[in-house]
Amino acid sequence: MAISSSKAFIASILLSLILVLHLVAADQMVNTNEGASSPTIDCGAACKARCQLSSRPNLCHRACGTCCARCKCVPPGTSGHLEVCPCYATMTTHHGRRKCP
């Protein structure tokens, strides 16, 4: 009887070790995917490019910076291309006007 209980103990230790290794691997996969899903963007440079032709550059930079910080994207070019960044396109002011330049 002592032999079967020691085999059961060793089997439970091995199963526990396999479970721990599996959980560590799963945690590493989740942490790797988190980094890939939220790319970093240089809002200052993106907004500088977006607002370079604006007639009110300070206002444009301020609004663009807020939108970039919330949406983590800025459409390319100096105007338009809002389909590239839907969050940027749908953000509005309290008066219902588009917030993002």
Short mmCIF file of N, CA and C in Angstrom, two decimals:
data_model
loop_
_atom_site.label_atom_id
_atom_site.label_comp_id
_atom_site.label_asym_id
_atom_site.label_seq_id
_atom_site.Cartn_x
_atom_site.Cartn_y
_atom_site.Cartn_z
N MET A 1 0.81 -1.18 0.00
CA MET A 1 0.00 0.00 0.00
C MET A 1 0.86 1.26 0.00
N ALA A 2 2.01 1.20 0.62
CA ALA A 2 2.92 2.35 0.67
C ALA A 2 3.46 2.66 -0.71
N ILE A 3 3.63 1.64 -1.54
CA ILE A 3 4.15 1.86 -2.89
C ILE A 3 3.12 2.59 -3.73
N SER A 4 1.86 2.22 -3.66
CA SER A 4 0.84 2.88 -4.47
C SER A 4 0.61 4.31 -4.01
N SER A 5 0.71 4.60 -2.72
CA SER A 5 0.52 5.97 -2.26
C SER A 5 1.71 6.84 -2.68
N SER A 6 2.91 6.29 -2.71
CA SER A 6 4.06 7.08 -3.17
C SER A 6 3.97 7.33 -4.67
N LYS A 7 3.46 6.38 -5.44
CA LYS A 7 3.26 6.59 -6.87
C LYS A 7 2.21 7.68 -7.11
N ALA A 8 1.16 7.67 -6.32
CA ALA A 8 0.11 8.68 -6.45
C ALA A 8 0.67 10.06 -6.10
N PHE A 9 1.51 10.11 -5.08
CA PHE A 9 2.11 11.38 -4.68
C PHE A 9 3.02 11.92 -5.79
N ILE A 10 3.84 11.08 -6.37
CA ILE A 10 4.74 11.49 -7.46
C ILE A 10 3.92 11.92 -8.68
N ALA A 11 2.84 11.20 -8.97
CA ALA A 11 1.99 11.55 -10.10
C ALA A 11 1.33 12.91 -9.88
N SER A 12 0.89 13.17 -8.65
CA SER A 12 0.25 14.46 -8.38
C SER A 12 1.27 15.60 -8.46
N ILE A 13 2.49 15.37 -8.04
CA ILE A 13 3.56 16.38 -8.16
C ILE A 13 3.84 16.67 -9.63
N LEU A 14 3.93 15.64 -10.45
CA LEU A 14 4.19 15.82 -11.87
C LEU A 14 3.03 16.57 -12.55
N LEU A 15 1.81 16.24 -12.22
CA LEU A 15 0.66 16.94 -12.78
C LEU A 15 0.65 18.41 -12.35
N SER A 16 1.00 18.66 -11.09
CA SER A 16 1.07 20.04 -10.62
C SER A 16 2.13 20.82 -11.37
N LEU A 17 3.27 20.21 -11.60
CA LEU A 17 4.36 20.86 -12.34
C LEU A 17 3.94 21.17 -13.77
N ILE A 18 3.26 20.24 -14.41
CA ILE A 18 2.78 20.46 -15.78
C ILE A 18 1.76 21.60 -15.80
N LEU A 19 0.88 21.64 -14.82
CA LEU A 19 -0.12 22.70 -14.74
C LEU A 19 0.55 24.06 -14.56
N VAL A 20 1.52 24.15 -13.69
CA VAL A 20 2.23 25.41 -13.46
C VAL A 20 2.94 25.86 -14.73
N LEU A 21 3.62 24.95 -15.40
CA LEU A 21 4.31 25.31 -16.65
C LEU A 21 3.32 25.78 -17.71
N HIS A 22 2.17 25.14 -17.79
CA HIS A 22 1.14 25.55 -18.74
C HIS A 22 0.63 26.95 -18.43
N LEU A 23 0.40 27.25 -17.15
CA LEU A 23 -0.07 28.58 -16.76
C LEU A 23 0.97 29.66 -17.04
N VAL A 24 2.24 29.36 -16.83
CA VAL A 24 3.30 30.33 -17.12
C VAL A 24 3.35 30.60 -18.62
N ALA A 25 3.25 29.56 -19.44
CA ALA A 25 3.26 29.75 -20.89
C ALA A 25 2.06 30.56 -21.35
N ALA A 26 0.89 30.30 -20.77
CA ALA A 26 -0.31 31.06 -21.14
C ALA A 26 -0.17 32.52 -20.74
N ASP A 27 0.39 32.80 -19.58
CA ASP A 27 0.61 34.17 -19.12
C ASP A 27 1.56 34.91 -20.05
N GLN A 28 2.60 34.25 -20.50
CA GLN A 28 3.55 34.87 -21.43
C GLN A 28 2.88 35.18 -22.76
N MET A 29 2.00 34.30 -23.23
CA MET A 29 1.30 34.55 -24.49
C MET A 29 0.37 35.75 -24.35
N VAL A 30 -0.33 35.87 -23.23
CA VAL A 30 -1.24 36.99 -23.01
C VAL A 30 -0.46 38.29 -22.95
N ASN A 31 0.64 38.31 -22.23
CA ASN A 31 1.46 39.52 -22.12
C ASN A 31 2.07 39.92 -23.45
N THR A 32 2.44 38.96 -24.27
CA THR A 32 2.98 39.25 -25.61
C THR A 32 1.89 39.85 -26.48
N ASN A 33 0.68 39.31 -26.44
CA ASN A 33 -0.41 39.82 -27.26
C ASN A 33 -0.86 41.20 -26.82
N GLU A 34 -0.75 41.53 -25.53
CA GLU A 34 -1.13 42.85 -25.06
C GLU A 34 -0.24 43.91 -25.68
N GLY A 35 1.04 43.64 -25.78
CA GLY A 35 1.96 44.60 -26.37
C GLY A 35 1.68 44.81 -27.85
N ALA A 36 1.25 43.77 -28.54
CA ALA A 36 0.99 43.88 -29.97
C ALA A 36 -0.32 44.61 -30.26
N SER A 37 -1.28 44.52 -29.35
CA SER A 37 -2.59 45.10 -29.63
C SER A 37 -2.65 46.60 -29.37
N SER A 38 -1.73 47.14 -28.62
CA SER A 38 -1.76 48.56 -28.33
C SER A 38 -0.45 49.22 -28.76
N PRO A 39 -0.33 49.51 -30.06
CA PRO A 39 0.91 50.12 -30.52
C PRO A 39 1.05 51.54 -29.97
N THR A 40 2.28 51.93 -29.72
CA THR A 40 2.51 53.29 -29.24
C THR A 40 2.64 54.21 -30.44
N ILE A 41 2.21 55.44 -30.25
CA ILE A 41 2.25 56.42 -31.32
C ILE A 41 2.83 57.70 -30.74
N ASP A 42 3.64 58.37 -31.53
CA ASP A 42 4.19 59.66 -31.14
C ASP A 42 3.16 60.71 -31.52
N CYS A 43 2.31 61.08 -30.56
CA CYS A 43 1.22 62.01 -30.84
C CYS A 43 1.74 63.38 -31.27
N GLY A 44 2.84 63.81 -30.69
CA GLY A 44 3.39 65.11 -31.05
C GLY A 44 3.76 65.19 -32.52
N ALA A 45 4.47 64.19 -33.01
CA ALA A 45 4.89 64.18 -34.41
C ALA A 45 3.69 63.98 -35.34
N ALA A 46 2.78 63.08 -34.95
CA ALA A 46 1.61 62.82 -35.79
C ALA A 46 0.74 64.07 -35.90
N CYS A 47 0.56 64.78 -34.79
CA CYS A 47 -0.27 65.99 -34.81
C CYS A 47 0.44 67.15 -35.51
N LYS A 48 1.75 67.18 -35.42
CA LYS A 48 2.50 68.22 -36.14
C LYS A 48 2.29 68.06 -37.64
N ALA A 49 2.35 66.81 -38.11
CA ALA A 49 2.11 66.55 -39.53
C ALA A 49 0.67 66.84 -39.90
N ARG A 50 -0.27 66.47 -39.03
CA ARG A 50 -1.69 66.66 -39.31
C ARG A 50 -2.06 68.15 -39.35
N CYS A 51 -1.44 68.96 -38.51
CA CYS A 51 -1.83 70.36 -38.36
C CYS A 51 -0.91 71.33 -39.11
N GLN A 52 -0.01 70.85 -39.95
CA GLN A 52 0.97 71.74 -40.58
C GLN A 52 0.36 72.80 -41.48
N LEU A 53 -0.81 72.56 -42.06
CA LEU A 53 -1.44 73.54 -42.94
C LEU A 53 -2.63 74.25 -42.28
N SER A 54 -2.82 74.03 -40.99
CA SER A 54 -3.96 74.63 -40.30
C SER A 54 -3.81 76.14 -40.18
N SER A 55 -4.94 76.83 -40.27
CA SER A 55 -4.92 78.29 -40.10
C SER A 55 -4.84 78.64 -38.61
N ARG A 56 -5.18 77.69 -37.75
CA ARG A 56 -5.09 77.89 -36.30
C ARG A 56 -4.28 76.74 -35.70
N PRO A 57 -2.96 76.78 -35.84
CA PRO A 57 -2.13 75.64 -35.46
C PRO A 57 -2.19 75.28 -33.98
N ASN A 58 -2.26 76.26 -33.09
CA ASN A 58 -2.30 75.94 -31.65
C ASN A 58 -3.57 75.19 -31.29
N LEU A 59 -4.70 75.65 -31.81
CA LEU A 59 -5.96 74.98 -31.57
C LEU A 59 -5.95 73.57 -32.16
N CYS A 60 -5.42 73.47 -33.36
CA CYS A 60 -5.34 72.17 -34.04
C CYS A 60 -4.48 71.19 -33.24
N HIS A 61 -3.31 71.64 -32.77
CA HIS A 61 -2.41 70.77 -32.00
C HIS A 61 -3.07 70.32 -30.69
N ARG A 62 -3.76 71.22 -30.02
CA ARG A 62 -4.40 70.87 -28.76
C ARG A 62 -5.50 69.83 -28.98
N ALA A 63 -6.36 70.06 -29.96
CA ALA A 63 -7.44 69.11 -30.23
C ALA A 63 -6.90 67.78 -30.74
N CYS A 64 -5.93 67.85 -31.62
CA CYS A 64 -5.34 66.62 -32.17
C CYS A 64 -4.66 65.81 -31.06
N GLY A 65 -3.96 66.50 -30.16
CA GLY A 65 -3.28 65.81 -29.06
C GLY A 65 -4.25 65.09 -28.16
N THR A 66 -5.39 65.72 -27.86
CA THR A 66 -6.41 65.08 -27.04
C THR A 66 -6.98 63.85 -27.74
N CYS A 67 -7.28 64.00 -29.02
CA CYS A 67 -7.84 62.88 -29.79
C CYS A 67 -6.85 61.74 -29.91
N CYS A 68 -5.59 62.08 -30.14
CA CYS A 68 -4.55 61.05 -30.28
C CYS A 68 -4.37 60.30 -28.97
N ALA A 69 -4.37 61.02 -27.85
CA ALA A 69 -4.19 60.36 -26.56
C ALA A 69 -5.33 59.40 -26.27
N ARG A 70 -6.55 59.75 -26.64
CA ARG A 70 -7.70 58.89 -26.37
C ARG A 70 -7.79 57.74 -27.37
N CYS A 71 -7.52 58.01 -28.64
CA CYS A 71 -7.73 57.01 -29.69
C CYS A 71 -6.49 56.20 -30.04
N LYS A 72 -5.33 56.70 -29.69
CA LYS A 72 -4.05 56.05 -30.01
C LYS A 72 -3.82 55.96 -31.52
N CYS A 73 -4.39 56.91 -32.27
CA CYS A 73 -4.14 56.98 -33.71
C CYS A 73 -4.47 58.38 -34.22
N VAL A 74 -3.85 58.73 -35.33
CA VAL A 74 -4.11 59.99 -36.03
C VAL A 74 -4.15 59.64 -37.52
N PRO A 75 -5.20 60.05 -38.23
CA PRO A 75 -5.26 59.76 -39.67
C PRO A 75 -4.10 60.41 -40.42
N PRO A 76 -3.65 59.81 -41.50
CA PRO A 76 -2.54 60.39 -42.26
C PRO A 76 -2.98 61.63 -43.03
N GLY A 77 -2.03 62.47 -43.38
CA GLY A 77 -2.32 63.65 -44.18
C GLY A 77 -2.76 64.81 -43.32
N THR A 78 -3.06 65.92 -43.99
CA THR A 78 -3.44 67.13 -43.27
C THR A 78 -4.95 67.26 -43.07
N SER A 79 -5.74 66.47 -43.78
CA SER A 79 -7.19 66.45 -43.58
C SER A 79 -7.76 65.18 -44.20
N GLY A 80 -8.98 64.86 -43.81
CA GLY A 80 -9.65 63.68 -44.37
C GLY A 80 -9.07 62.39 -43.84
N HIS A 81 -9.27 61.31 -44.56
CA HIS A 81 -8.79 59.96 -44.24
C HIS A 81 -9.29 59.49 -42.87
N LEU A 82 -10.47 59.95 -42.46
CA LEU A 82 -10.99 59.62 -41.14
C LEU A 82 -11.38 58.15 -41.01
N GLU A 83 -11.57 57.45 -42.12
CA GLU A 83 -11.93 56.04 -42.07
C GLU A 83 -10.79 55.19 -41.50
N VAL A 84 -9.57 55.71 -41.52
CA VAL A 84 -8.42 54.99 -40.99
C VAL A 84 -8.50 54.87 -39.47
N CYS A 85 -9.10 55.86 -38.83
CA CYS A 85 -9.18 55.91 -37.37
C CYS A 85 -10.61 56.25 -36.95
N PRO A 86 -11.49 55.26 -36.84
CA PRO A 86 -12.90 55.53 -36.54
C PRO A 86 -13.12 56.28 -35.21
N CYS A 87 -12.34 55.99 -34.21
CA CYS A 87 -12.47 56.68 -32.92
C CYS A 87 -12.21 58.16 -33.11
N TYR A 88 -11.21 58.50 -33.86
CA TYR A 88 -10.83 59.89 -34.13
C TYR A 88 -11.96 60.59 -34.89
N ALA A 89 -12.59 59.87 -35.78
CA ALA A 89 -13.64 60.44 -36.63
C ALA A 89 -14.95 60.67 -35.87
N THR A 90 -15.23 59.88 -34.85
CA THR A 90 -16.53 59.96 -34.18
C THR A 90 -16.52 60.81 -32.92
N MET A 91 -15.36 61.29 -32.50
CA MET A 91 -15.30 62.11 -31.29
C MET A 91 -15.89 63.49 -31.57
N THR A 92 -16.79 63.95 -30.68
CA THR A 92 -17.45 65.24 -30.91
C THR A 92 -17.31 66.14 -29.67
N THR A 93 -17.55 67.44 -29.89
CA THR A 93 -17.56 68.40 -28.79
C THR A 93 -18.91 68.35 -28.10
N HIS A 94 -19.08 69.18 -27.07
CA HIS A 94 -20.37 69.25 -26.37
C HIS A 94 -21.48 69.77 -27.28
N HIS A 95 -21.11 70.50 -28.31
CA HIS A 95 -22.10 71.06 -29.24
C HIS A 95 -22.35 70.16 -30.45
N GLY A 96 -21.77 68.96 -30.46
CA GLY A 96 -22.03 68.00 -31.52
C GLY A 96 -21.15 68.15 -32.76
N ARG A 97 -20.17 69.05 -32.72
CA ARG A 97 -19.26 69.22 -33.86
C ARG A 97 -18.09 68.27 -33.70
N ARG A 98 -17.46 67.92 -34.84
CA ARG A 98 -16.29 67.04 -34.78
C ARG A 98 -15.19 67.71 -33.95
N LYS A 99 -14.63 66.96 -33.02
CA LYS A 99 -13.60 67.48 -32.14
C LYS A 99 -12.23 67.43 -32.79
N CYS A 100 -11.97 66.35 -33.51
CA CYS A 100 -10.62 66.09 -34.01
C CYS A 100 -10.39 66.69 -35.39
N PRO A 101 -9.28 67.39 -35.56
CA PRO A 101 -9.00 68.03 -36.86
C PRO A 101 -8.61 67.04 -37.95
#
